[in-house]
GROMACS .gro file of C-alpha atoms in nm:
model
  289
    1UNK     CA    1  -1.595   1.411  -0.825
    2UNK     CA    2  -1.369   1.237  -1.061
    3UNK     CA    3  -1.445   0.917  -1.220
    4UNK     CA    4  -1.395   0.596  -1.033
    5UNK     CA    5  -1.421   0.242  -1.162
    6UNK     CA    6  -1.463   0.113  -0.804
    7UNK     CA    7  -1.678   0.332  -0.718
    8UNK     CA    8  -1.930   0.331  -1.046
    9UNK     CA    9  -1.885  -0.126  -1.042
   10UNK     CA   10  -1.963  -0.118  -0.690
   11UNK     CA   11  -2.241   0.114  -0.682
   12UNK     CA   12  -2.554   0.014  -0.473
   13UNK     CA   13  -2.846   0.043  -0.633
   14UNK     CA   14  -3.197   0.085  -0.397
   15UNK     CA   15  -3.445  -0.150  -0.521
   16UNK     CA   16  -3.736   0.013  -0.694
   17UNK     CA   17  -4.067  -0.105  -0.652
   18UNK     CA   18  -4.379  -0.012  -0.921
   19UNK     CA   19  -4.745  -0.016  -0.949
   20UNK     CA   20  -4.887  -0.037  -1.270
   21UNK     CA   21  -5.239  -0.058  -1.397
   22UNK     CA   22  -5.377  -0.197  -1.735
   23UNK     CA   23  -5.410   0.149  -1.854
   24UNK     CA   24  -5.020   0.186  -1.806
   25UNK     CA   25  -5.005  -0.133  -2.014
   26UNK     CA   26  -5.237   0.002  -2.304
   27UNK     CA   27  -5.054   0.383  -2.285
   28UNK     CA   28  -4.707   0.216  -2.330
   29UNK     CA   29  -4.883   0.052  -2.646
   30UNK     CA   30  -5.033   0.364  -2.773
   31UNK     CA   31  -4.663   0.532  -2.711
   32UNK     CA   32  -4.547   0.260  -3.035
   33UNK     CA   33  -4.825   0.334  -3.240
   34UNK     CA   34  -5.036   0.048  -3.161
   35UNK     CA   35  -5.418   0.204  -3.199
   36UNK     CA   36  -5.325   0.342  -3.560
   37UNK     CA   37  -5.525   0.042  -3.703
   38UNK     CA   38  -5.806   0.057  -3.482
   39UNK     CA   39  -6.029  -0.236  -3.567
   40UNK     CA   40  -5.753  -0.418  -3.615
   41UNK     CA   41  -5.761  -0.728  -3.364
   42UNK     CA   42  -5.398  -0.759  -3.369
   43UNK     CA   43  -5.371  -0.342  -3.217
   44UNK     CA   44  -5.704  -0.417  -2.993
   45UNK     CA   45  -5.541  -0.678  -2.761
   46UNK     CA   46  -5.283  -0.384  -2.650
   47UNK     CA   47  -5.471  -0.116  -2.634
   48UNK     CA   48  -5.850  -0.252  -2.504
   49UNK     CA   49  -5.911  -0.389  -2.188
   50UNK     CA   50  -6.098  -0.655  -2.288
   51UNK     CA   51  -5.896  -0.929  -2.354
   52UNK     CA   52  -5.594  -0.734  -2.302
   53UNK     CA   53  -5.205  -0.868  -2.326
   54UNK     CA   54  -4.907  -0.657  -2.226
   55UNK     CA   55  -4.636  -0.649  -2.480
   56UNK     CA   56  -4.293  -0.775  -2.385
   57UNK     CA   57  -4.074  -0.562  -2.408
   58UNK     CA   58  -4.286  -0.313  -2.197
   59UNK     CA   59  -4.029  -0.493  -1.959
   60UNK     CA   60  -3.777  -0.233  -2.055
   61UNK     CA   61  -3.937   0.074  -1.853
   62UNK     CA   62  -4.047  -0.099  -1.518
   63UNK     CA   63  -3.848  -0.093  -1.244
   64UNK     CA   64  -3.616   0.158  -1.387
   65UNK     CA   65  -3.362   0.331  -1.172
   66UNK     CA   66  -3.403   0.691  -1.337
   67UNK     CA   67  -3.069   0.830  -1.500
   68UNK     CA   68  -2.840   0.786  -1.217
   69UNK     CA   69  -2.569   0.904  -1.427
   70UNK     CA   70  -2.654   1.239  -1.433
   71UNK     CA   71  -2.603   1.245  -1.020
   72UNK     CA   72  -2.239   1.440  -0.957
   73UNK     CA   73  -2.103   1.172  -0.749
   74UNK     CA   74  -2.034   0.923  -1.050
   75UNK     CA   75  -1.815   1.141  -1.204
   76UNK     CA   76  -1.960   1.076  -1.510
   77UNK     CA   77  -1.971   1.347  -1.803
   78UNK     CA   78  -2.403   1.265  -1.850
   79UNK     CA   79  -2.379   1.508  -2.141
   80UNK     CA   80  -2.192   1.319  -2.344
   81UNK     CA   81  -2.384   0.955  -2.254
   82UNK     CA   82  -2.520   0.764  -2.532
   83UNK     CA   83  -2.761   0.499  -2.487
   84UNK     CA   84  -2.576   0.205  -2.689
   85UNK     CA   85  -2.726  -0.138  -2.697
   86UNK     CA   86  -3.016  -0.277  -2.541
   87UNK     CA   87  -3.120  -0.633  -2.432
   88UNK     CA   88  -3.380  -0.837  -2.291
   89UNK     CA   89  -3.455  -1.189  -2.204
   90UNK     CA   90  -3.799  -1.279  -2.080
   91UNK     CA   91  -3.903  -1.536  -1.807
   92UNK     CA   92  -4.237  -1.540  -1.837
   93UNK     CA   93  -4.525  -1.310  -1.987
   94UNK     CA   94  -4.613  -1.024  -1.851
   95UNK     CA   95  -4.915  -0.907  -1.672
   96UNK     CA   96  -5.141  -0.686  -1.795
   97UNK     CA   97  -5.111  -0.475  -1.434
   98UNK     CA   98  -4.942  -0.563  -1.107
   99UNK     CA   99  -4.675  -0.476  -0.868
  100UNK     CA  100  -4.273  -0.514  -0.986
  101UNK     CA  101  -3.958  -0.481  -0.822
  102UNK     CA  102  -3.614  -0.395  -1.004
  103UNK     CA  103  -3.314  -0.529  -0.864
  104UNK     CA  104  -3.039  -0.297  -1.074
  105UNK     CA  105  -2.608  -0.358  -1.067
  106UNK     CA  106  -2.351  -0.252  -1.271
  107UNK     CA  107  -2.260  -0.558  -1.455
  108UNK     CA  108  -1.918  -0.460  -1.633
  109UNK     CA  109  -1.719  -0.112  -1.744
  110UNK     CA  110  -1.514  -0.094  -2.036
  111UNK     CA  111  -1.195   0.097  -2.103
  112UNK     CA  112  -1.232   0.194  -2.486
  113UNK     CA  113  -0.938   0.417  -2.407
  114UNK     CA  114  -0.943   0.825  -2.350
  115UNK     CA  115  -0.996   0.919  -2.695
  116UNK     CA  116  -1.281   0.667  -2.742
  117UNK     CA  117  -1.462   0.668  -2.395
  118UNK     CA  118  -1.594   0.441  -2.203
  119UNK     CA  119  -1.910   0.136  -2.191
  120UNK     CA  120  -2.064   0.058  -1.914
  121UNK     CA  121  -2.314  -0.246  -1.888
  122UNK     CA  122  -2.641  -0.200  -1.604
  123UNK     CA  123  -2.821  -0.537  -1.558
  124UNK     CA  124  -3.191  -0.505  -1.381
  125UNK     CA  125  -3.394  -0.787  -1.292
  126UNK     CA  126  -3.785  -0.750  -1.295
  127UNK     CA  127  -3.926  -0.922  -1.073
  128UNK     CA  128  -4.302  -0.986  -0.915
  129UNK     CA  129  -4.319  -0.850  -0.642
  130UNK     CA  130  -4.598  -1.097  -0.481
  131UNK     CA  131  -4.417  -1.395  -0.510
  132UNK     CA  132  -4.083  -1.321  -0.617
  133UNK     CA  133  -4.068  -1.480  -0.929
  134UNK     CA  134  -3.834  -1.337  -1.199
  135UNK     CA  135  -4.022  -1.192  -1.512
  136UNK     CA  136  -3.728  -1.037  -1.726
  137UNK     CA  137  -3.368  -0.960  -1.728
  138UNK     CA  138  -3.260  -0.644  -1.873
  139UNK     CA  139  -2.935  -0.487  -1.982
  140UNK     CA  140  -2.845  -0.143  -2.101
  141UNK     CA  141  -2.524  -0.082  -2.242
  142UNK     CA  142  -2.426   0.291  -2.231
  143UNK     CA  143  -2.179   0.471  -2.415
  144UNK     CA  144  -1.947   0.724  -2.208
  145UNK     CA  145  -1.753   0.989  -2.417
  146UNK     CA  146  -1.597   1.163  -2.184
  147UNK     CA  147  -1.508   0.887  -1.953
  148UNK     CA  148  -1.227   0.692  -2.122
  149UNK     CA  149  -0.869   0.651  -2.018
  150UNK     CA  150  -0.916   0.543  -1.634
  151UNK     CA  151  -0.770   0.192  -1.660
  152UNK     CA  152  -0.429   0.161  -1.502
  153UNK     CA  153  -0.213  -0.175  -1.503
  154UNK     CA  154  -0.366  -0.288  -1.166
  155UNK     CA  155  -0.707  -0.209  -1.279
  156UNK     CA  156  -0.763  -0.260  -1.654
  157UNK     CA  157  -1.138  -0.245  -1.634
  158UNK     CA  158  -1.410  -0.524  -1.839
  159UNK     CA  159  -1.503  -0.709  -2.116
  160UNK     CA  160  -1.747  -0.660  -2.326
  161UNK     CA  161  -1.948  -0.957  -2.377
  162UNK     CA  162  -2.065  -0.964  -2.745
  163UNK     CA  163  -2.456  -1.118  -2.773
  164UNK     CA  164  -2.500  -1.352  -3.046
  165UNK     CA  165  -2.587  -1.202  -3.404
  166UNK     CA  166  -2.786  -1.379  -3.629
  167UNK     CA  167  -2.858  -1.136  -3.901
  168UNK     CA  168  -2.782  -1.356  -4.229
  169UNK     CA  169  -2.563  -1.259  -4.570
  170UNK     CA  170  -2.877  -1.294  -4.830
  171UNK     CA  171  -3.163  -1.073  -4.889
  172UNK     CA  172  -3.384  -1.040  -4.598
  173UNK     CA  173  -3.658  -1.314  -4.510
  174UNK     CA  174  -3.958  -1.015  -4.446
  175UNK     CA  175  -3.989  -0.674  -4.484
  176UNK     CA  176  -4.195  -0.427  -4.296
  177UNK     CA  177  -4.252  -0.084  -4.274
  178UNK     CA  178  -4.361   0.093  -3.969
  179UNK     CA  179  -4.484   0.521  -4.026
  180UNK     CA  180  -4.390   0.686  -3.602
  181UNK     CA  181  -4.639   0.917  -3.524
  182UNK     CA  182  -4.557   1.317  -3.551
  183UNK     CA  183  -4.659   1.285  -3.166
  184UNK     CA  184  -4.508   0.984  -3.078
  185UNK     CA  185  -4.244   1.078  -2.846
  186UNK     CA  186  -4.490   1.288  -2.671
  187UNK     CA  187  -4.664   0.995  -2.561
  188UNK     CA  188  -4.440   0.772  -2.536
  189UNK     CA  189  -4.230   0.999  -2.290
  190UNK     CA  190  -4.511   0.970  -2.020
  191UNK     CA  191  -4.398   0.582  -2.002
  192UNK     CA  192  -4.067   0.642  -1.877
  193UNK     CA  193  -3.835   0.870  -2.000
  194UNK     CA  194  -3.998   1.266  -1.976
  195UNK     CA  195  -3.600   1.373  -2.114
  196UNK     CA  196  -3.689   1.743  -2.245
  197UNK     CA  197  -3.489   1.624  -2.566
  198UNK     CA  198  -3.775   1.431  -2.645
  199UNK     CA  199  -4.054   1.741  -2.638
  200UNK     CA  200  -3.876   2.097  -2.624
  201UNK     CA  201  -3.746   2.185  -2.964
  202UNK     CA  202  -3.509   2.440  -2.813
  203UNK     CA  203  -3.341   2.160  -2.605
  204UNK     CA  204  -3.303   1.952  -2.939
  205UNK     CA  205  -3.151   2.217  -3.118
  206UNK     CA  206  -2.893   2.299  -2.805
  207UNK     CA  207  -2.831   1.911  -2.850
  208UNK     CA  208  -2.747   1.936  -3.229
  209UNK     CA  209  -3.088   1.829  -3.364
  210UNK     CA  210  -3.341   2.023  -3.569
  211UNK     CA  211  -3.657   1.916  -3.342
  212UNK     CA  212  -3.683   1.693  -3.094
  213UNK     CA  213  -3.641   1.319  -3.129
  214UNK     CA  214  -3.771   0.964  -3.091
  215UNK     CA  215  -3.698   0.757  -2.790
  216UNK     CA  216  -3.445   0.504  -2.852
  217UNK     CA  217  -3.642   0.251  -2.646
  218UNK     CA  218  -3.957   0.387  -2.887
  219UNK     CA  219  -3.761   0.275  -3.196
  220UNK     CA  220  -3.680  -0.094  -3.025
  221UNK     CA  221  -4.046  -0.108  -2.931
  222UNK     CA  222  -4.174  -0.077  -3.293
  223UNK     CA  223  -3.899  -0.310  -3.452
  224UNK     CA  224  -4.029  -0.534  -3.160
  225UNK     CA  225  -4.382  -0.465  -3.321
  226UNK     CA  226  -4.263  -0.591  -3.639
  227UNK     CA  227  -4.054  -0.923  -3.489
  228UNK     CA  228  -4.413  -1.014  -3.303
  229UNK     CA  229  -4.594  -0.968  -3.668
  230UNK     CA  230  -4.366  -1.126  -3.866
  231UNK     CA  231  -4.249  -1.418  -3.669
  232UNK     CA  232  -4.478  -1.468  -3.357
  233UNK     CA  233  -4.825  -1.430  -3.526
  234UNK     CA  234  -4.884  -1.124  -3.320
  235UNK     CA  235  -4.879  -1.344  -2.996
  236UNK     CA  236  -4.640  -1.194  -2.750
  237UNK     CA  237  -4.608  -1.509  -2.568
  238UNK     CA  238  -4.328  -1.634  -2.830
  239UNK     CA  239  -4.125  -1.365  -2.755
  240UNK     CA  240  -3.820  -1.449  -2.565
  241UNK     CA  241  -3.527  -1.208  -2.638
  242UNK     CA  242  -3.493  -0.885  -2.802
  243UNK     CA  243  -3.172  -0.721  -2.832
  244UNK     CA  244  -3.048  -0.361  -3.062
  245UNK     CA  245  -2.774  -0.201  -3.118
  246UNK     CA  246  -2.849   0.188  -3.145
  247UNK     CA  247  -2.730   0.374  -3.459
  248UNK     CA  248  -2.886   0.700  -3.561
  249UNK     CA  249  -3.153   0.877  -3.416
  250UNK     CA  250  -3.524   0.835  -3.579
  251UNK     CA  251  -3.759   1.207  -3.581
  252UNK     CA  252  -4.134   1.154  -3.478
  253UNK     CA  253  -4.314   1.127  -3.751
  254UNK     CA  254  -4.087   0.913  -4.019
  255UNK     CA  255  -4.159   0.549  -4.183
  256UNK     CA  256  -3.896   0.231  -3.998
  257UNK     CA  257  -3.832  -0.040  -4.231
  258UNK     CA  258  -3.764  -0.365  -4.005
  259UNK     CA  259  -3.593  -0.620  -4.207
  260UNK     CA  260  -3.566  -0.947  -4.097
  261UNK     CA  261  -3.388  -1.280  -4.113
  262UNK     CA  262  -3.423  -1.637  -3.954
  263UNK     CA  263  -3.236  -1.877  -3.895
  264UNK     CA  264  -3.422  -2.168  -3.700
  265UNK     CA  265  -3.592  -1.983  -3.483
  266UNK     CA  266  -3.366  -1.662  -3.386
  267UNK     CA  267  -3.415  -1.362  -3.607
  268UNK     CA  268  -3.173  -1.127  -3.673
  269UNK     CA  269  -3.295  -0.753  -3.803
  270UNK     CA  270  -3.205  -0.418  -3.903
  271UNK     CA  271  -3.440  -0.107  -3.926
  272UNK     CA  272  -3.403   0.200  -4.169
  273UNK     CA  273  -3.536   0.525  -4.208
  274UNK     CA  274  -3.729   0.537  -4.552
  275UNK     CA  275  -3.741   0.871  -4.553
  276UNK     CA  276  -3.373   0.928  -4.524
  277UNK     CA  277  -3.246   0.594  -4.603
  278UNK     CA  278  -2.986   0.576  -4.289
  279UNK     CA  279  -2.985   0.224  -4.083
  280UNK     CA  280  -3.097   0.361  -3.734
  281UNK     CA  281  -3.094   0.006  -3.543
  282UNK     CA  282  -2.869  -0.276  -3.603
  283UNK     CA  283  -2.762  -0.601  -3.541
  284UNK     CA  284  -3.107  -0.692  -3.382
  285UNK     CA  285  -3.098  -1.033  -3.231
  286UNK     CA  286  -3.436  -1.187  -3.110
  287UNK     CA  287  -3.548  -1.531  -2.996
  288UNK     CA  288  -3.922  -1.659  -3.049
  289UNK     CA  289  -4.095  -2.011  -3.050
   0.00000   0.00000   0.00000
Protein backbone atom coordinates (compact mmCIF):
# COMPACT_ATOMS: atom_id res chain seq x y z
CA UNK A 1 0.00 0.00 0.00
CA UNK A 2 1.42 3.28 -0.93
CA UNK A 3 1.95 6.04 1.41
CA UNK A 4 -0.91 8.25 2.39
CA UNK A 5 -0.83 11.42 4.45
CA UNK A 6 -4.57 11.07 5.17
CA UNK A 7 -4.45 7.96 5.91
CA UNK A 8 -1.12 7.85 8.36
CA UNK A 9 -2.70 11.76 10.19
CA UNK A 10 -5.89 10.14 10.56
CA UNK A 11 -4.93 6.89 11.84
CA UNK A 12 -6.91 5.49 14.89
CA UNK A 13 -5.02 4.38 17.40
CA UNK A 14 -6.75 1.55 20.08
CA UNK A 15 -6.10 2.67 23.46
CA UNK A 16 -3.65 0.52 25.34
CA UNK A 17 -4.10 -0.27 28.75
CA UNK A 18 -0.95 -1.63 31.23
CA UNK A 19 -0.34 -3.27 34.45
CA UNK A 20 2.76 -2.72 36.03
CA UNK A 21 4.24 -3.83 39.30
CA UNK A 22 7.09 -2.25 41.44
CA UNK A 23 9.37 -4.81 40.12
CA UNK A 24 8.65 -3.38 36.52
CA UNK A 25 9.55 -0.04 38.10
CA UNK A 26 12.95 -1.28 39.68
CA UNK A 27 13.83 -3.54 36.22
CA UNK A 28 13.36 -0.36 34.05
CA UNK A 29 15.97 1.16 36.62
CA UNK A 30 18.33 -1.66 36.50
CA UNK A 31 17.93 -1.44 32.42
CA UNK A 32 19.97 2.40 32.98
CA UNK A 33 22.42 1.15 35.20
CA UNK A 34 20.95 2.18 38.37
CA UNK A 35 22.20 -0.80 40.96
CA UNK A 36 25.95 -0.27 39.76
CA UNK A 37 26.52 1.67 43.07
CA UNK A 38 24.77 -0.55 45.26
CA UNK A 39 24.83 1.02 48.70
CA UNK A 40 24.42 4.00 47.23
CA UNK A 41 21.05 5.63 48.61
CA UNK A 42 20.62 7.65 45.62
CA UNK A 43 20.54 3.90 43.22
CA UNK A 44 18.52 2.14 46.32
CA UNK A 45 15.33 4.28 45.99
CA UNK A 46 14.98 2.78 42.23
CA UNK A 47 15.90 -0.35 42.55
CA UNK A 48 14.61 -1.53 46.40
CA UNK A 49 11.25 -1.76 47.36
CA UNK A 50 11.51 -0.18 50.36
CA UNK A 51 11.04 3.23 49.99
CA UNK A 52 10.88 2.95 46.37
CA UNK A 53 10.27 5.99 43.67
CA UNK A 54 9.73 5.39 39.97
CA UNK A 55 11.87 7.48 37.77
CA UNK A 56 10.22 9.84 35.33
CA UNK A 57 10.91 9.26 32.40
CA UNK A 58 9.96 5.51 32.87
CA UNK A 59 6.87 7.41 31.33
CA UNK A 60 8.38 6.85 27.94
CA UNK A 61 7.64 2.92 27.68
CA UNK A 62 4.04 2.67 29.22
CA UNK A 63 1.28 2.67 27.26
CA UNK A 64 3.21 2.23 24.12
CA UNK A 65 1.51 1.35 20.90
CA UNK A 66 4.28 -1.21 19.63
CA UNK A 67 5.92 -0.18 16.17
CA UNK A 68 2.90 0.34 14.18
CA UNK A 69 4.98 1.39 11.41
CA UNK A 70 6.22 -1.71 10.52
CA UNK A 71 2.31 -2.89 9.73
CA UNK A 72 1.99 -2.91 5.56
CA UNK A 73 -0.98 -0.78 5.52
CA UNK A 74 0.96 2.57 6.38
CA UNK A 75 2.90 2.38 3.53
CA UNK A 76 5.71 3.23 5.33
CA UNK A 77 9.36 1.96 4.33
CA UNK A 78 9.96 0.69 8.53
CA UNK A 79 13.48 -0.19 7.36
CA UNK A 80 14.58 2.92 6.81
CA UNK A 81 12.73 4.64 10.18
CA UNK A 82 14.85 6.45 12.51
CA UNK A 83 13.81 7.28 15.87
CA UNK A 84 14.56 11.23 15.85
CA UNK A 85 13.66 13.31 18.84
CA UNK A 86 12.03 12.50 21.92
CA UNK A 87 9.95 14.52 24.47
CA UNK A 88 8.22 14.45 27.62
CA UNK A 89 6.32 16.64 29.92
CA UNK A 90 5.21 15.29 33.26
CA UNK A 91 1.91 15.96 35.21
CA UNK A 92 2.51 14.48 38.16
CA UNK A 93 4.97 11.72 39.65
CA UNK A 94 4.71 8.53 38.92
CA UNK A 95 3.71 5.53 40.83
CA UNK A 96 5.82 3.05 41.81
CA UNK A 97 3.09 0.28 40.25
CA UNK A 98 -0.44 0.72 38.95
CA UNK A 99 -2.67 0.51 36.03
CA UNK A 100 -2.09 3.16 32.81
CA UNK A 101 -3.84 3.87 29.78
CA UNK A 102 -2.20 5.45 26.51
CA UNK A 103 -4.25 7.51 24.44
CA UNK A 104 -1.79 7.67 21.08
CA UNK A 105 -2.49 10.22 17.63
CA UNK A 106 -0.48 11.28 15.04
CA UNK A 107 0.15 14.82 15.88
CA UNK A 108 1.80 16.27 12.56
CA UNK A 109 3.78 14.79 9.22
CA UNK A 110 6.37 16.61 7.57
CA UNK A 111 7.31 16.83 3.92
CA UNK A 112 11.26 17.14 4.06
CA UNK A 113 10.96 16.50 0.35
CA UNK A 114 11.76 12.98 -1.64
CA UNK A 115 15.36 13.11 -1.37
CA UNK A 116 15.26 13.93 2.38
CA UNK A 117 12.19 11.89 3.68
CA UNK A 118 9.78 12.44 5.79
CA UNK A 119 8.98 13.34 10.01
CA UNK A 120 6.28 12.31 11.51
CA UNK A 121 5.29 13.48 15.16
CA UNK A 122 3.10 10.57 17.55
CA UNK A 123 1.74 12.28 20.74
CA UNK A 124 0.56 9.64 23.66
CA UNK A 125 -0.99 10.64 26.73
CA UNK A 126 -0.45 8.46 29.95
CA UNK A 127 -2.96 8.43 31.85
CA UNK A 128 -4.28 6.60 35.30
CA UNK A 129 -6.38 4.51 34.58
CA UNK A 130 -8.41 4.62 38.08
CA UNK A 131 -9.30 8.01 37.98
CA UNK A 132 -8.40 9.38 34.80
CA UNK A 133 -5.99 11.78 35.69
CA UNK A 134 -3.22 12.66 33.16
CA UNK A 135 0.38 11.62 34.33
CA UNK A 136 2.60 12.49 31.19
CA UNK A 137 2.51 13.62 27.69
CA UNK A 138 4.80 12.07 25.32
CA UNK A 139 6.01 12.73 21.81
CA UNK A 140 8.16 10.78 19.43
CA UNK A 141 9.37 12.31 16.46
CA UNK A 142 10.39 9.73 13.78
CA UNK A 143 12.46 10.08 10.89
CA UNK A 144 11.10 8.47 7.48
CA UNK A 145 13.73 7.96 4.67
CA UNK A 146 11.96 6.52 2.27
CA UNK A 147 8.80 8.42 2.67
CA UNK A 148 9.46 11.92 1.31
CA UNK A 149 8.00 13.64 -1.69
CA UNK A 150 4.09 13.00 -1.05
CA UNK A 151 3.03 16.63 -0.59
CA UNK A 152 1.10 18.01 -3.52
CA UNK A 153 -0.20 21.78 -3.75
CA UNK A 154 -3.59 20.83 -2.13
CA UNK A 155 -1.93 18.91 0.53
CA UNK A 156 1.49 20.31 1.56
CA UNK A 157 1.73 18.30 4.74
CA UNK A 158 3.02 19.93 8.61
CA UNK A 159 5.10 21.91 10.54
CA UNK A 160 7.48 21.03 12.59
CA UNK A 161 7.19 22.63 15.82
CA UNK A 162 10.74 23.35 17.16
CA UNK A 163 10.90 22.79 21.33
CA UNK A 164 12.74 25.39 23.06
CA UNK A 165 16.68 24.95 23.36
CA UNK A 166 18.41 26.16 26.13
CA UNK A 167 21.84 24.76 25.78
CA UNK A 168 24.12 28.00 26.44
CA UNK A 169 27.42 29.41 24.33
CA UNK A 170 30.07 29.05 27.43
CA UNK A 171 31.64 26.07 28.88
CA UNK A 172 29.23 23.77 30.42
CA UNK A 173 27.79 24.37 34.07
CA UNK A 174 28.46 20.28 35.17
CA UNK A 175 29.96 17.49 33.81
CA UNK A 176 29.22 13.87 34.24
CA UNK A 177 30.19 10.75 33.05
CA UNK A 178 28.01 7.77 32.90
CA UNK A 179 30.07 3.90 31.93
CA UNK A 180 26.53 1.61 29.98
CA UNK A 181 26.80 -1.73 30.95
CA UNK A 182 28.29 -4.47 28.31
CA UNK A 183 24.67 -5.99 29.06
CA UNK A 184 22.70 -3.12 29.15
CA UNK A 185 20.57 -3.38 26.22
CA UNK A 186 19.86 -6.85 27.19
CA UNK A 187 18.04 -5.69 30.05
CA UNK A 188 16.85 -2.89 29.18
CA UNK A 189 15.07 -4.53 26.05
CA UNK A 190 12.72 -6.55 28.43
CA UNK A 191 11.16 -2.93 29.33
CA UNK A 192 9.86 -2.22 26.06
CA UNK A 193 11.53 -2.54 23.02
CA UNK A 194 12.76 -6.61 22.49
CA UNK A 195 14.00 -5.09 18.61
CA UNK A 196 16.54 -8.08 17.68
CA UNK A 197 18.96 -5.08 16.78
CA UNK A 198 19.36 -4.64 20.26
CA UNK A 199 20.59 -8.52 21.17
CA UNK A 200 21.44 -10.59 17.87
CA UNK A 201 24.79 -9.54 16.57
CA UNK A 202 23.98 -10.95 13.15
CA UNK A 203 20.93 -8.57 12.90
CA UNK A 204 23.35 -5.59 13.84
CA UNK A 205 25.75 -6.41 11.36
CA UNK A 206 22.82 -6.87 8.48
CA UNK A 207 21.91 -3.28 9.87
CA UNK A 208 25.47 -1.81 9.31
CA UNK A 209 26.73 -2.14 12.90
CA UNK A 210 29.54 -4.25 14.31
CA UNK A 211 27.37 -5.67 17.41
CA UNK A 212 24.34 -4.81 18.53
CA UNK A 213 23.40 -1.47 20.02
CA UNK A 214 22.02 0.65 22.84
CA UNK A 215 18.44 1.68 22.99
CA UNK A 216 17.94 5.16 22.07
CA UNK A 217 15.37 5.56 24.86
CA UNK A 218 18.40 3.74 27.13
CA UNK A 219 20.74 6.63 26.21
CA UNK A 220 17.85 9.43 27.17
CA UNK A 221 17.29 7.46 30.35
CA UNK A 222 20.92 7.80 31.59
CA UNK A 223 21.37 11.55 30.45
CA UNK A 224 18.02 11.75 32.45
CA UNK A 225 20.12 10.02 35.30
CA UNK A 226 22.57 12.68 35.13
CA UNK A 227 19.87 15.88 34.82
CA UNK A 228 18.18 14.25 38.25
CA UNK A 229 21.95 14.23 39.87
CA UNK A 230 23.06 17.27 38.82
CA UNK A 231 20.13 19.54 39.07
CA UNK A 232 17.27 17.80 41.06
CA UNK A 233 19.33 16.38 44.03
CA UNK A 234 18.46 12.93 42.89
CA UNK A 235 14.69 13.65 43.67
CA UNK A 236 12.63 12.77 40.67
CA UNK A 237 9.85 14.87 41.79
CA UNK A 238 11.63 18.11 40.16
CA UNK A 239 11.60 16.66 37.03
CA UNK A 240 9.23 18.19 34.64
CA UNK A 241 10.41 17.89 30.97
CA UNK A 242 12.97 15.99 29.23
CA UNK A 243 13.47 16.31 25.66
CA UNK A 244 16.69 14.77 23.00
CA UNK A 245 17.46 14.99 19.88
CA UNK A 246 19.06 11.57 18.66
CA UNK A 247 22.50 11.69 16.96
CA UNK A 248 24.68 8.63 16.80
CA UNK A 249 24.17 5.43 18.15
CA UNK A 250 25.93 4.52 21.70
CA UNK A 251 27.41 0.38 21.94
CA UNK A 252 26.64 -1.35 25.38
CA UNK A 253 29.30 -1.10 27.28
CA UNK A 254 30.89 2.63 26.56
CA UNK A 255 31.31 5.77 29.08
CA UNK A 256 28.27 9.00 28.20
CA UNK A 257 29.51 12.28 29.16
CA UNK A 258 26.25 14.49 29.97
CA UNK A 259 27.14 18.05 29.89
CA UNK A 260 25.02 20.46 31.16
CA UNK A 261 23.90 24.07 31.25
CA UNK A 262 21.26 26.25 33.17
CA UNK A 263 19.74 28.91 32.68
CA UNK A 264 17.14 29.72 35.56
CA UNK A 265 15.88 26.67 35.97
CA UNK A 266 15.79 24.84 32.37
CA UNK A 267 18.90 22.92 31.50
CA UNK A 268 20.05 22.40 28.30
CA UNK A 269 22.61 19.22 27.63
CA UNK A 270 24.55 17.28 25.29
CA UNK A 271 26.03 13.70 25.84
CA UNK A 272 29.28 12.20 24.20
CA UNK A 273 30.84 9.06 23.81
CA UNK A 274 34.30 9.18 25.69
CA UNK A 275 35.43 6.43 24.16
CA UNK A 276 34.96 7.64 20.66
CA UNK A 277 34.49 11.23 21.25
CA UNK A 278 31.21 11.59 18.83
CA UNK A 279 28.13 13.75 20.39
CA UNK A 280 25.41 10.93 20.43
CA UNK A 281 22.46 13.18 21.98
CA UNK A 282 21.86 16.75 21.44
CA UNK A 283 20.11 19.69 22.06
CA UNK A 284 18.67 18.23 25.37
CA UNK A 285 16.12 20.53 26.84
CA UNK A 286 14.83 19.74 30.44
CA UNK A 287 12.73 21.60 33.01
CA UNK A 288 13.19 21.01 36.93
CA UNK A 289 12.23 23.02 40.14
Amino acid sequence: MAFSYDAIKNRDFAPVEQNYTEKDTILYALGLGFGSEPTNPDHLQYVYENGLRALPFMAVVLGYPGFWMREPSTGIDWVKVLHGEQRLRLHRPLPTSGRVIGYSKIKSIVDKGASKGAIVVTERVLRNADNGENLATIEQVSFLRGNGGFSTPEQPGDTLEPYPNAIADRAPDHVMEIATRPEMALIYRLCADDNALHADPAVARAAGFDRPILHGLASYGVAGRAILAAWCDNDPTRLHALNVRFTAPVYPGETLRVESWNENGVIGFRVYVTERNIMVLNNGYAEIS
